């Protein structure tokens, strides 16, 4: 899964190594996210509401969640209202993707 058993401190890696390790981590996180969903689904399907393991306690609960249909709000309230009630912040984004192999 990971290329290193003990990750090097980021400040000791060259930028190409940072990019490669970031790609490795993203792949590992994707696999772990799938496994997390499988385990959660199994707990939900079991019908239990709580369970104690040797190292963890898990609970299953149901609650309501309200979401706002942003597109409908924009249409109903108009673009000027939406601009007045919106905030814009600068953010920095790092994206990583596998390089195409050139043989």
JSON list of C-alpha atoms in Angstrom, two decimals:
[
{"chain": "A", "resi": 1, "resn": "UNK", "atom": "CA", "xyz": [0.00, 0.00, 0.00]},
{"chain": "A", "resi": 2, "resn": "UNK", "atom": "CA", "xyz": [2.67, 2.54, 1.02]},
{"chain": "A", "resi": 3, "resn": "UNK", "atom": "CA", "xyz": [6.09, 2.78, -0.53]},
{"chain": "A", "resi": 4, "resn": "UNK", "atom": "CA", "xyz": [7.77, 3.50, 2.82]},
{"chain": "A", "resi": 5, "resn": "UNK", "atom": "CA", "xyz": [7.29, 1.72, 6.14]},
{"chain": "A", "resi": 6, "resn": "UNK", "atom": "CA", "xyz": [8.22, 4.85, 8.06]},
{"chain": "A", "resi": 7, "resn": "UNK", "atom": "CA", "xyz": [7.30, 8.02, 6.19]},
{"chain": "A", "resi": 8, "resn": "UNK", "atom": "CA", "xyz": [10.03, 10.60, 5.88]},
{"chain": "A", "resi": 9, "resn": "UNK", "atom": "CA", "xyz": [9.35, 14.04, 7.28]},
{"chain": "A", "resi": 10, "resn": "UNK", "atom": "CA", "xyz": [7.87, 16.16, 4.46]},
{"chain": "A", "resi": 11, "resn": "UNK", "atom": "CA", "xyz": [10.58, 18.79, 4.84]},
{"chain": "A", "resi": 12, "resn": "UNK", "atom": "CA", "xyz": [13.22, 16.16, 3.98]},
{"chain": "A", "resi": 13, "resn": "UNK", "atom": "CA", "xyz": [11.64, 15.22, 0.65]},
{"chain": "A", "resi": 14, "resn": "UNK", "atom": "CA", "xyz": [12.25, 16.84, -2.72]},
{"chain": "A", "resi": 15, "resn": "UNK", "atom": "CA", "xyz": [9.13, 18.16, -4.49]},
{"chain": "A", "resi": 16, "resn": "UNK", "atom": "CA", "xyz": [8.96, 15.15, -6.89]},
{"chain": "A", "resi": 17, "resn": "UNK", "atom": "CA", "xyz": [9.03, 12.82, -3.87]},
{"chain": "A", "resi": 18, "resn": "UNK", "atom": "CA", "xyz": [6.31, 14.86, -2.18]},
{"chain": "A", "resi": 19, "resn": "UNK", "atom": "CA", "xyz": [4.09, 14.48, -5.25]},
{"chain": "A", "resi": 20, "resn": "UNK", "atom": "CA", "xyz": [4.74, 10.73, -5.48]},
{"chain": "A", "resi": 21, "resn": "UNK", "atom": "CA", "xyz": [4.03, 10.13, -1.79]},
{"chain": "A", "resi": 22, "resn": "UNK", "atom": "CA", "xyz": [0.89, 12.23, -1.98]},
{"chain": "A", "resi": 23, "resn": "UNK", "atom": "CA", "xyz": [-0.35, 10.06, -4.84]},
{"chain": "A", "resi": 24, "resn": "UNK", "atom": "CA", "xyz": [0.41, 6.91, -2.81]},
{"chain": "A", "resi": 25, "resn": "UNK", "atom": "CA", "xyz": [-1.48, 8.30, 0.17]},
{"chain": "A", "resi": 26, "resn": "UNK", "atom": "CA", "xyz": [-4.49, 9.27, -1.93]},
{"chain": "A", "resi": 27, "resn": "UNK", "atom": "CA", "xyz": [-4.67, 5.69, -3.25]},
{"chain": "A", "resi": 28, "resn": "UNK", "atom": "CA", "xyz": [-4.43, 4.29, 0.28]},
{"chain": "A", "resi": 29, "resn": "UNK", "atom": "CA", "xyz": [-7.13, 6.66, 1.54]},
{"chain": "A", "resi": 30, "resn": "UNK", "atom": "CA", "xyz": [-9.41, 5.59, -1.32]},
{"chain": "A", "resi": 31, "resn": "UNK", "atom": "CA", "xyz": [-8.98, 1.93, -0.35]},
{"chain": "A", "resi": 32, "resn": "UNK", "atom": "CA", "xyz": [-9.52, 2.69, 3.32]},
{"chain": "A", "resi": 33, "resn": "UNK", "atom": "CA", "xyz": [-12.63, 4.73, 2.54]},
{"chain": "A", "resi": 34, "resn": "UNK", "atom": "CA", "xyz": [-14.15, 1.76, 0.70]},
{"chain": "A", "resi": 35, "resn": "UNK", "atom": "CA", "xyz": [-13.34, -0.53, 3.65]},
{"chain": "A", "resi": 36, "resn": "UNK", "atom": "CA", "xyz": [-14.79, 2.01, 6.10]},
{"chain": "A", "resi": 37, "resn": "UNK", "atom": "CA", "xyz": [-18.06, 2.10, 4.13]},
{"chain": "A", "resi": 38, "resn": "UNK", "atom": "CA", "xyz": [-18.20, -1.73, 4.07]},
{"chain": "A", "resi": 39, "resn": "UNK", "atom": "CA", "xyz": [-17.74, -1.94, 7.84]},
{"chain": "A", "resi": 40, "resn": "UNK", "atom": "CA", "xyz": [-20.31, 0.77, 8.52]},
{"chain": "A", "resi": 41, "resn": "UNK", "atom": "CA", "xyz": [-22.80, -0.93, 6.19]},
{"chain": "A", "resi": 42, "resn": "UNK", "atom": "CA", "xyz": [-22.25, -4.24, 8.01]},
{"chain": "A", "resi": 43, "resn": "UNK", "atom": "CA", "xyz": [-22.91, -2.61, 11.38]},
{"chain": "A", "resi": 44, "resn": "UNK", "atom": "CA", "xyz": [-26.08, -0.98, 10.05]},
{"chain": "A", "resi": 45, "resn": "UNK", "atom": "CA", "xyz": [-27.27, -4.26, 8.50]},
{"chain": "A", "resi": 46, "resn": "UNK", "atom": "CA", "xyz": [-26.69, -6.09, 11.80]},
{"chain": "A", "resi": 47, "resn": "UNK", "atom": "CA", "xyz": [-29.47, -4.08, 13.41]},
{"chain": "A", "resi": 48, "resn": "UNK", "atom": "CA", "xyz": [-27.47, -3.35, 16.55]},
{"chain": "A", "resi": 49, "resn": "UNK", "atom": "CA", "xyz": [-27.33, 0.11, 18.06]},
{"chain": "A", "resi": 50, "resn": "UNK", "atom": "CA", "xyz": [-24.07, -0.30, 19.97]},
{"chain": "A", "resi": 51, "resn": "UNK", "atom": "CA", "xyz": [-21.21, -2.74, 20.25]},
{"chain": "A", "resi": 52, "resn": "UNK", "atom": "CA", "xyz": [-18.03, -2.95, 22.33]},
{"chain": "A", "resi": 53, "resn": "UNK", "atom": "CA", "xyz": [-14.89, -4.32, 20.73]},
{"chain": "A", "resi": 54, "resn": "UNK", "atom": "CA", "xyz": [-11.55, -4.87, 22.43]},
{"chain": "A", "resi": 55, "resn": "UNK", "atom": "CA", "xyz": [-10.30, -1.42, 21.36]},
{"chain": "A", "resi": 56, "resn": "UNK", "atom": "CA", "xyz": [-13.37, 0.43, 20.18]},
{"chain": "A", "resi": 57, "resn": "UNK", "atom": "CA", "xyz": [-17.00, 1.16, 20.85]},
{"chain": "A", "resi": 58, "resn": "UNK", "atom": "CA", "xyz": [-19.34, 1.73, 17.92]},
{"chain": "A", "resi": 59, "resn": "UNK", "atom": "CA", "xyz": [-22.85, 3.10, 17.92]},
{"chain": "A", "resi": 60, "resn": "UNK", "atom": "CA", "xyz": [-25.44, 3.20, 15.15]},
{"chain": "A", "resi": 61, "resn": "UNK", "atom": "CA", "xyz": [-28.06, 5.93, 15.24]},
{"chain": "A", "resi": 62, "resn": "UNK", "atom": "CA", "xyz": [-30.48, 7.58, 12.87]},
{"chain": "A", "resi": 63, "resn": "UNK", "atom": "CA", "xyz": [-31.14, 11.30, 12.73]},
{"chain": "A", "resi": 64, "resn": "UNK", "atom": "CA", "xyz": [-32.65, 13.86, 10.40]},
{"chain": "A", "resi": 65, "resn": "UNK", "atom": "CA", "xyz": [-30.52, 16.18, 8.32]},
{"chain": "A", "resi": 66, "resn": "UNK", "atom": "CA", "xyz": [-31.81, 19.26, 6.55]},
{"chain": "A", "resi": 67, "resn": "UNK", "atom": "CA", "xyz": [-30.10, 20.53, 3.43]},
{"chain": "A", "resi": 68, "resn": "UNK", "atom": "CA", "xyz": [-30.74, 23.62, 1.36]},
{"chain": "A", "resi": 69, "resn": "UNK", "atom": "CA", "xyz": [-31.35, 23.28, -2.36]},
{"chain": "A", "resi": 70, "resn": "UNK", "atom": "CA", "xyz": [-28.92, 26.02, -3.35]},
{"chain": "A", "resi": 71, "resn": "UNK", "atom": "CA", "xyz": [-30.00, 26.12, -6.99]},
{"chain": "A", "resi": 72, "resn": "UNK", "atom": "CA", "xyz": [-33.66, 26.55, -6.01]},
{"chain": "A", "resi": 73, "resn": "UNK", "atom": "CA", "xyz": [-32.71, 29.29, -3.52]},
{"chain": "A", "resi": 74, "resn": "UNK", "atom": "CA", "xyz": [-30.72, 31.12, -6.18]},
{"chain": "A", "resi": 75, "resn": "UNK", "atom": "CA", "xyz": [-33.64, 30.92, -8.59]},
{"chain": "A", "resi": 76, "resn": "UNK", "atom": "CA", "xyz": [-36.19, 32.08, -6.01]},
{"chain": "A", "resi": 77, "resn": "UNK", "atom": "CA", "xyz": [-34.12, 34.81, -4.31]},
{"chain": "A", "resi": 78, "resn": "UNK", "atom": "CA", "xyz": [-32.20, 36.04, -7.33]},
{"chain": "A", "resi": 79, "resn": "UNK", "atom": "CA", "xyz": [-28.51, 36.49, -8.08]},
{"chain": "A", "resi": 80, "resn": "UNK", "atom": "CA", "xyz": [-28.21, 39.89, -6.34]},
{"chain": "A", "resi": 81, "resn": "UNK", "atom": "CA", "xyz": [-29.54, 38.51, -3.03]},
{"chain": "A", "resi": 82, "resn": "UNK", "atom": "CA", "xyz": [-27.22, 35.51, -3.30]},
{"chain": "A", "resi": 83, "resn": "UNK", "atom": "CA", "xyz": [-24.19, 37.74, -3.91]},
{"chain": "A", "resi": 84, "resn": "UNK", "atom": "CA", "xyz": [-25.05, 39.92, -0.89]},
{"chain": "A", "resi": 85, "resn": "UNK", "atom": "CA", "xyz": [-25.33, 36.84, 1.34]},
{"chain": "A", "resi": 86, "resn": "UNK", "atom": "CA", "xyz": [-22.25, 35.00, 0.08]},
{"chain": "A", "resi": 87, "resn": "UNK", "atom": "CA", "xyz": [-18.67, 35.15, 1.23]},
{"chain": "A", "resi": 88, "resn": "UNK", "atom": "CA", "xyz": [-15.63, 34.51, -0.92]},
{"chain": "A", "resi": 89, "resn": "UNK", "atom": "CA", "xyz": [-12.34, 33.36, 0.52]},
{"chain": "A", "resi": 90, "resn": "UNK", "atom": "CA", "xyz": [-9.06, 32.61, -1.19]},
{"chain": "A", "resi": 91, "resn": "UNK", "atom": "CA", "xyz": [-7.95, 29.03, -0.81]},
{"chain": "A", "resi": 92, "resn": "UNK", "atom": "CA", "xyz": [-4.98, 27.02, -1.95]},
{"chain": "A", "resi": 93, "resn": "UNK", "atom": "CA", "xyz": [-5.63, 23.65, -3.58]},
{"chain": "A", "resi": 94, "resn": "UNK", "atom": "CA", "xyz": [-3.18, 20.83, -4.20]},
{"chain": "A", "resi": 95, "resn": "UNK", "atom": "CA", "xyz": [-4.21, 18.27, -6.79]},
{"chain": "A", "resi": 96, "resn": "UNK", "atom": "CA", "xyz": [-2.30, 15.12, -7.59]},
{"chain": "A", "resi": 97, "resn": "UNK", "atom": "CA", "xyz": [-2.79, 12.53, -10.30]},
{"chain": "A", "resi": 98, "resn": "UNK", "atom": "CA", "xyz": [-0.85, 9.62, -11.68]},
{"chain": "A", "resi": 99, "resn": "UNK", "atom": "CA", "xyz": [1.46, 10.48, -14.56]},
{"chain": "A", "resi": 100, "resn": "UNK", "atom": "CA", "xyz": [0.92, 8.76, -17.85]},
{"chain": "A", "resi": 101, "resn": "UNK", "atom": "CA", "xyz": [3.62, 6.23, -18.36]},
{"chain": "A", "resi": 102, "resn": "UNK", "atom": "CA", "xyz": [5.88, 6.85, -21.35]},
{"chain": "A", "resi": 103, "resn": "UNK", "atom": "CA", "xyz": [7.70, 3.71, -22.48]}
]
